[in-house]
Coordinates of C-alpha atoms in Angstrom, one line a residue:
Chain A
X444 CA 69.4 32.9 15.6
X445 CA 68.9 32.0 11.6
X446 CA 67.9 33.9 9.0
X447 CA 66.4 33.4 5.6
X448 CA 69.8 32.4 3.9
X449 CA 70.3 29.7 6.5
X450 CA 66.9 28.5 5.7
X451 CA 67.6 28.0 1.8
X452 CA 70.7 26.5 2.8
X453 CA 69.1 23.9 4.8
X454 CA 66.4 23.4 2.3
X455 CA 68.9 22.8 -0.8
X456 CA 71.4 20.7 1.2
X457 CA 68.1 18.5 1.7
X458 CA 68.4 17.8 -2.0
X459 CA 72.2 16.4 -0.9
X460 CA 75.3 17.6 -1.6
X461 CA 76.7 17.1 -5.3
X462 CA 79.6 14.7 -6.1
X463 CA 81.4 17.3 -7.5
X464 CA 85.1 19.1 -6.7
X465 CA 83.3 21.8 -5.7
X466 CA 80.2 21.2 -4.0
X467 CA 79.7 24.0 -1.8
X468 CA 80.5 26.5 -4.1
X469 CA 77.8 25.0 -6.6
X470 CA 75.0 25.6 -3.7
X471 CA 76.4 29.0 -3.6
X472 CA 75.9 29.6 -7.2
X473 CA 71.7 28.8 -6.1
X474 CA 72.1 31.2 -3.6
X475 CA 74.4 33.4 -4.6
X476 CA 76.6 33.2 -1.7
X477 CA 80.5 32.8 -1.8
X478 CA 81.9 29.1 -1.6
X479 CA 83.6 30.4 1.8
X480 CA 79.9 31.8 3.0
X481 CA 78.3 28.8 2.6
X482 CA 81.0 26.9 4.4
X483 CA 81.0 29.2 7.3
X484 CA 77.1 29.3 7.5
X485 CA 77.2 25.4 7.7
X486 CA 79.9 25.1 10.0
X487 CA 77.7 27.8 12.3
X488 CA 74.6 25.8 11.7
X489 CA 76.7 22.4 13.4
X490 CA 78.4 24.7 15.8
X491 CA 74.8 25.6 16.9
X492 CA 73.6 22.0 16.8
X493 CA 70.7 22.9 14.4
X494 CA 72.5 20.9 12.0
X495 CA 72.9 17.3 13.9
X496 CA 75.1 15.8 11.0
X497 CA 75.8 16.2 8.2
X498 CA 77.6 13.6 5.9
X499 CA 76.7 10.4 4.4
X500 CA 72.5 8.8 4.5
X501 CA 73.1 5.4 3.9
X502 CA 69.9 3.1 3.2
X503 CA 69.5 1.1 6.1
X504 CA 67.5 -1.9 4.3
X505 CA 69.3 -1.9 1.2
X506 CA 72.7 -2.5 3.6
X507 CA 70.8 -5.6 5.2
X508 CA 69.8 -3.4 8.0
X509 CA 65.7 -4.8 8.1
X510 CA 64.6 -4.9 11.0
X511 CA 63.6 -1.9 13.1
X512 CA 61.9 -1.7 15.8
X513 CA 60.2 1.4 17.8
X514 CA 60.5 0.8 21.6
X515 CA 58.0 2.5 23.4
X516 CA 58.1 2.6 27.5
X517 CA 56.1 4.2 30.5
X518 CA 58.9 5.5 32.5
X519 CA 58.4 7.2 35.4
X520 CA 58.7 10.8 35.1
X521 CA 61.1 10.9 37.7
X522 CA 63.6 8.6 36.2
X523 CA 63.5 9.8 32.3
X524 CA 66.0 11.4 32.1
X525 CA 68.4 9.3 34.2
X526 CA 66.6 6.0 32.3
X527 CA 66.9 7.9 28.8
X528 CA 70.6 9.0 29.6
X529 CA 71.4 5.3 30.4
X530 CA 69.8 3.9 27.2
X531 CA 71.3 6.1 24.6
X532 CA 74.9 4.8 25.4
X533 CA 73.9 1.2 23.8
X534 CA 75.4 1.5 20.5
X535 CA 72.3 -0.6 18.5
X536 CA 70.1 2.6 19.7
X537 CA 69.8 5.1 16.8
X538 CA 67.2 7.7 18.6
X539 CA 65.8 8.1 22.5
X540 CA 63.1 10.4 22.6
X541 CA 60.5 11.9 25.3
X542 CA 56.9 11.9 24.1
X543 CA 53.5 13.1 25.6
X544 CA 51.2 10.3 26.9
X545 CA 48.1 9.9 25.2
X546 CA 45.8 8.3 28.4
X547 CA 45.3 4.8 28.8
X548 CA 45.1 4.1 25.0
X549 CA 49.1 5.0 25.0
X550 CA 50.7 5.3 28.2
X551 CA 54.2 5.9 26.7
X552 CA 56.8 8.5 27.3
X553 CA 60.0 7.0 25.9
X554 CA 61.0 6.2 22.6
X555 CA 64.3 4.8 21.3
X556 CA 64.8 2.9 17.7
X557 CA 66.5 -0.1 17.4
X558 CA 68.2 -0.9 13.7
X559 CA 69.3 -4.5 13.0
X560 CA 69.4 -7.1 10.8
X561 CA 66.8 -9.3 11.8
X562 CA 63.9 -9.6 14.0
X563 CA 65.8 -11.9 16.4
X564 CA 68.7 -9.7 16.6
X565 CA 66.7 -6.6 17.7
X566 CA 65.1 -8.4 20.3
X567 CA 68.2 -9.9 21.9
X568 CA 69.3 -6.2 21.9
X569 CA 66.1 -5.1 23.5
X570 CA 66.5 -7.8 26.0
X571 CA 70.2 -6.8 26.6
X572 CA 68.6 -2.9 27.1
X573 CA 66.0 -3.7 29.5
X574 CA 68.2 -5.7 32.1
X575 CA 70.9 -3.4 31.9
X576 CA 68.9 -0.1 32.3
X577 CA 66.3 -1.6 35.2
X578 CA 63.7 -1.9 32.8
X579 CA 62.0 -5.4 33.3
X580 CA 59.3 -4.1 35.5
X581 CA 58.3 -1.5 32.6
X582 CA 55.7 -1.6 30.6
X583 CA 56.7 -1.4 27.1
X584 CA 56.1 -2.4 23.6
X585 CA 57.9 -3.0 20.5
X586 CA 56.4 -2.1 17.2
X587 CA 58.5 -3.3 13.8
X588 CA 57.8 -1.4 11.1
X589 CA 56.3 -3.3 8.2
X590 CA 55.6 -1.7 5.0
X591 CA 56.8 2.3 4.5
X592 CA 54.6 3.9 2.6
X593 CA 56.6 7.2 2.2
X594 CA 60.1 8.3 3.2
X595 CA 62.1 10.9 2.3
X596 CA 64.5 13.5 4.2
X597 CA 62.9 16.0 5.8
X598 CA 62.2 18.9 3.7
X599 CA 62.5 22.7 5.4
X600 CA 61.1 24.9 2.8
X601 CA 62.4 28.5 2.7
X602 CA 59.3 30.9 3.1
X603 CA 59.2 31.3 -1.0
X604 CA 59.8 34.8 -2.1
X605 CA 57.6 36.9 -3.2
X606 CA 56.1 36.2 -6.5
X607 CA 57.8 32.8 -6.5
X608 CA 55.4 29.7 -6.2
Chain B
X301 CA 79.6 -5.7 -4.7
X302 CA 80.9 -3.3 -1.9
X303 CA 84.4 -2.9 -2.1
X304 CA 86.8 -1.5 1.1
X305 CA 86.3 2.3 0.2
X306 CA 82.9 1.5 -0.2
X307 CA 82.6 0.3 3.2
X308 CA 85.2 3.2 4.6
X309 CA 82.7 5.8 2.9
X310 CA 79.7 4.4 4.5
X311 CA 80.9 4.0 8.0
X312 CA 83.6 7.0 8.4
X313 CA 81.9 9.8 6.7
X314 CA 78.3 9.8 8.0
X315 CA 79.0 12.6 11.2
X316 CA 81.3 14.7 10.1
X317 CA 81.6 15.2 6.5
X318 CA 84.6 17.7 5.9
X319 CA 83.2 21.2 5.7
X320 CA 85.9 22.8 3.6
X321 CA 86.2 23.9 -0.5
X322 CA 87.3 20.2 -1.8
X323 CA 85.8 17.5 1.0
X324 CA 86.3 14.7 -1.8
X325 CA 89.3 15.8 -2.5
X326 CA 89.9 15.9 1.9
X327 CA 88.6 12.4 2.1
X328 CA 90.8 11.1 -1.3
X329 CA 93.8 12.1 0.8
X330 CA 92.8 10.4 4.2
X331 CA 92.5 7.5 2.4
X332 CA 95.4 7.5 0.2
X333 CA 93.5 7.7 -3.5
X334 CA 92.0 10.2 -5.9
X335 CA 89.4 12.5 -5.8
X336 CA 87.8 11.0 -9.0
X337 CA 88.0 7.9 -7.4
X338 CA 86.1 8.7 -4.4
X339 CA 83.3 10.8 -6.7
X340 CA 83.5 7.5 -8.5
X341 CA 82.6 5.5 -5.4
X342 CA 80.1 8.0 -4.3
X343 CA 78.2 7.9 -7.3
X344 CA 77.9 3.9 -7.1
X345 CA 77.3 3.8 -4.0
X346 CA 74.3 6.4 -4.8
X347 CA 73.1 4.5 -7.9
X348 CA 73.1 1.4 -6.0
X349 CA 71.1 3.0 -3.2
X350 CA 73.2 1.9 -0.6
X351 CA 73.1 5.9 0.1
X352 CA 70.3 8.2 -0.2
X353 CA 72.5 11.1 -0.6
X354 CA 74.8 13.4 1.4
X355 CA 73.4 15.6 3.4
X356 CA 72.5 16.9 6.7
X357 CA 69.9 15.7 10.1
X358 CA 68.1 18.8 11.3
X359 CA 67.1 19.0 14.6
X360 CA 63.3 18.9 15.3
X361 CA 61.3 21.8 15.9
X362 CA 63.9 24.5 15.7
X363 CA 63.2 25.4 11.6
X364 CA 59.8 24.9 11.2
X365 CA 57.4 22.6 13.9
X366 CA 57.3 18.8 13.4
X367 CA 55.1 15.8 14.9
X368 CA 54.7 12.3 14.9
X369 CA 51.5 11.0 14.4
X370 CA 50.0 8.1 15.4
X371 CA 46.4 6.3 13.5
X372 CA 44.9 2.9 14.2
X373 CA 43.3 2.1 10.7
X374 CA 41.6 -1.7 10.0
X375 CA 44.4 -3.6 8.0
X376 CA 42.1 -4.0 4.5
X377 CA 41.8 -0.1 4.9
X378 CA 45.6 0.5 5.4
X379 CA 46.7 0.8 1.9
X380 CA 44.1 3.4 1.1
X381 CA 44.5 5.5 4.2
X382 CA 48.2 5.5 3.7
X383 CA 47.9 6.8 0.4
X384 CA 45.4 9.6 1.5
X385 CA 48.5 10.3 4.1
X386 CA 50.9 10.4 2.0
X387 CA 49.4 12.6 -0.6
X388 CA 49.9 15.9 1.3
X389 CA 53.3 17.7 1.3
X390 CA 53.9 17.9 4.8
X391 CA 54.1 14.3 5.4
X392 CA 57.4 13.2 5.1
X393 CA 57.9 9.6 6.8
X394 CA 54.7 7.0 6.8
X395 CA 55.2 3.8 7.5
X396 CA 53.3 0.5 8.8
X397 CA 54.1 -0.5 11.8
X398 CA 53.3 -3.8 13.8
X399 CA 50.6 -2.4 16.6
X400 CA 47.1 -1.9 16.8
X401 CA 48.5 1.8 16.2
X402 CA 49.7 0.9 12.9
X403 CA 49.8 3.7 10.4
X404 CA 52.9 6.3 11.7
X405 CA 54.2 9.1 9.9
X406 CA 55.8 12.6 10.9
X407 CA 54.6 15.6 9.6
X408 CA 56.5 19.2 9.1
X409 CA 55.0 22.6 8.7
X410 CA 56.6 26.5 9.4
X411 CA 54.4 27.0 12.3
X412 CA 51.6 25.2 14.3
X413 CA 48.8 26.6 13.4
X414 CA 49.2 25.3 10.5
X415 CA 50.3 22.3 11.6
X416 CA 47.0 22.0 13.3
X417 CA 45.1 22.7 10.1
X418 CA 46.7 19.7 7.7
X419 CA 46.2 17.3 11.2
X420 CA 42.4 18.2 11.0
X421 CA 42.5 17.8 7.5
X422 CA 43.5 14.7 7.4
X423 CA 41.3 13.4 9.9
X424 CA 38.2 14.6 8.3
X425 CA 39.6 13.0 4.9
X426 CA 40.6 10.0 6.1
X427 CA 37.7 9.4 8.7
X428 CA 40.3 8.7 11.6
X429 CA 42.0 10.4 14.7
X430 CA 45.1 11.4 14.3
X431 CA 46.9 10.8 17.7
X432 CA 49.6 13.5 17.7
X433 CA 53.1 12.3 19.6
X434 CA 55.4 15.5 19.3
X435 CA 59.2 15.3 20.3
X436 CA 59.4 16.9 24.0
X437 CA 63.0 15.8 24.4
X438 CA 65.5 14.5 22.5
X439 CA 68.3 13.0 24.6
X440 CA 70.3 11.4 21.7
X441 CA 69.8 11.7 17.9
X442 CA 72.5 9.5 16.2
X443 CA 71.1 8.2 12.7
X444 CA 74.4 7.4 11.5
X445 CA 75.4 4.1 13.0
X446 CA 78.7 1.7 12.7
X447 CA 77.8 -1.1 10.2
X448 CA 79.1 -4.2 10.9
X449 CA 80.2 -5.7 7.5
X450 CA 80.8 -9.3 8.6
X451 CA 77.9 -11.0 9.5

């Protein structure tokens, strides 16, 4: 479905796209791919929905942004997808996801992320979320994140060529 | 100080950032300046931080395998585990979080057998389990979000 081009592609575009005229056809100079290749290759890659987005990364605490919680529920498996389907039309909720449990230390399946700009505001929007979606009588928990320790965008290296470290 | 094409550049251009030869050029015209203006903005905006760059969300697990992991490390240890974490390539996000689960970070590799290999690795190295949470379904992955400027 992708080869070994599309893989470099991904991996430089993880660097971001210059502010140049020409920014595409400086990632095909790396690669030496057309400007038009690269284009098409991208727009394939989004057509495919490998490629979620692409555009602007803005910096979510720099923009005032702070507070973000992780939302963790035991939803029946039954109702998941219904449950998860409902969820992700709330605007505030950046990410639903579906995750193993882990026993009774973490009964959790779903996960959605809540950005806002302060504790309180999060909550209200959690609160909003769990009465609208039938939630009250699911367990759940909230985790903020407190101090990151590491963050960068993910970073899909190309298998390196031979001879290349 | 964000000006109004700051705040256009943030909010319109985070899904779908034109795809064609000149997209500065593309987005100078929708909004009625020049392209050096808009590489102008960008740059600020970059400098500033109030971007981490232009580029693309992958989905999980289609180029490469990914997890989230989960450790529950005593607080006056945190600082030290997190560093061990963070040390090894294939971490990319680690982050505190509020829970007696509080050390979280995702990890990439090509395959999962390797994968496996840095996990166990880290375990032994840091003395704790590594509770692995991988994505089984992703039912909406929108990390661009409308910012609302006014409050």
């Amino acid at each position: 479905m992708i080869d070994f081009i599309d893989r470099q592609l991904i991996e430089l575009l993880q660097d971001g796209l210059a502010t140049v005229s020409r920014p595409y056809a400086l990632i095909g100079q790396q690669l030496n791919l057309s400007e038009d290749e690269v284009i098409v290759r991208l727009s394939r890659l989004k057509e495919l929905g490998l490629i979620k987005r692409l555009g602007v990364i803005v910096n979510h605490r720099k923009l005032g942004y702070c507070a973000n919680a992780m939302v963790v529920f035991d939803v029946p498996d039954t109702l998941v997808e219904q449950i998860a389907g409902h969820v992700s039309q709330f605007s505030f909720v950046n990410l639903c996801y579906l995750r193993p449990r882990r026993g009774e230390q973490w009964p959790y399946n779903l996960y959605c992320m809540i950005h806002g700009k302060n504790r309180e505001k999060v909550l209200q929007q959690l609160d909003h979320l769990i009465s609208s979606c039938g939630l009250s009588s699911v367990n759940h928990e909230v985790l903020f994140s407190r101090k990151c320790f590491k963050q960068r965008g993910a970073i899909y290296k190309a298998d390196s060529e031979p001879g290349k470290v | 100080m964000l000006t109004a094409m700051h705040k256009q550049l943030l909010n319109d251009y985070q899904q779908d950032f034109p795809l064609s030869p000149t997209p500065y050029q593309d987005i100078a015209s929708s909004l009625g300046v020049t392209e050096e203006d808009v590489l102008l903005a960008f740059n600020e905006l970059a400098d500033e931080h109030f971007i981490s760059r232009i580029g693309s969300i992958i989905v999980p697990n289609h180029i490469g395998v990914s997890t989230l992991v989960a450790m529950a490390v005593p607080v006056e240890q945190l600082q030290s585990i997190a560093d061990i974490v963070s040390r090894y390539p294939e971490v990319n996000h680690n982050y505190e979080r509020e829970n007696r689960f509080n050390l979280w970070f995702v990890m990439i590799a090509k395959d999962d057998e390797y994968l496996q290999s840095v996990i166990e690795t880290i375990e032994t190295e840091s003395g704790f389990n590594a509770m692995q949470l991988p994505l089984l379904a992703d039912y909406f992955i929108n990390l661009g979000f409308e910012m609302d400027f006014d409050d």
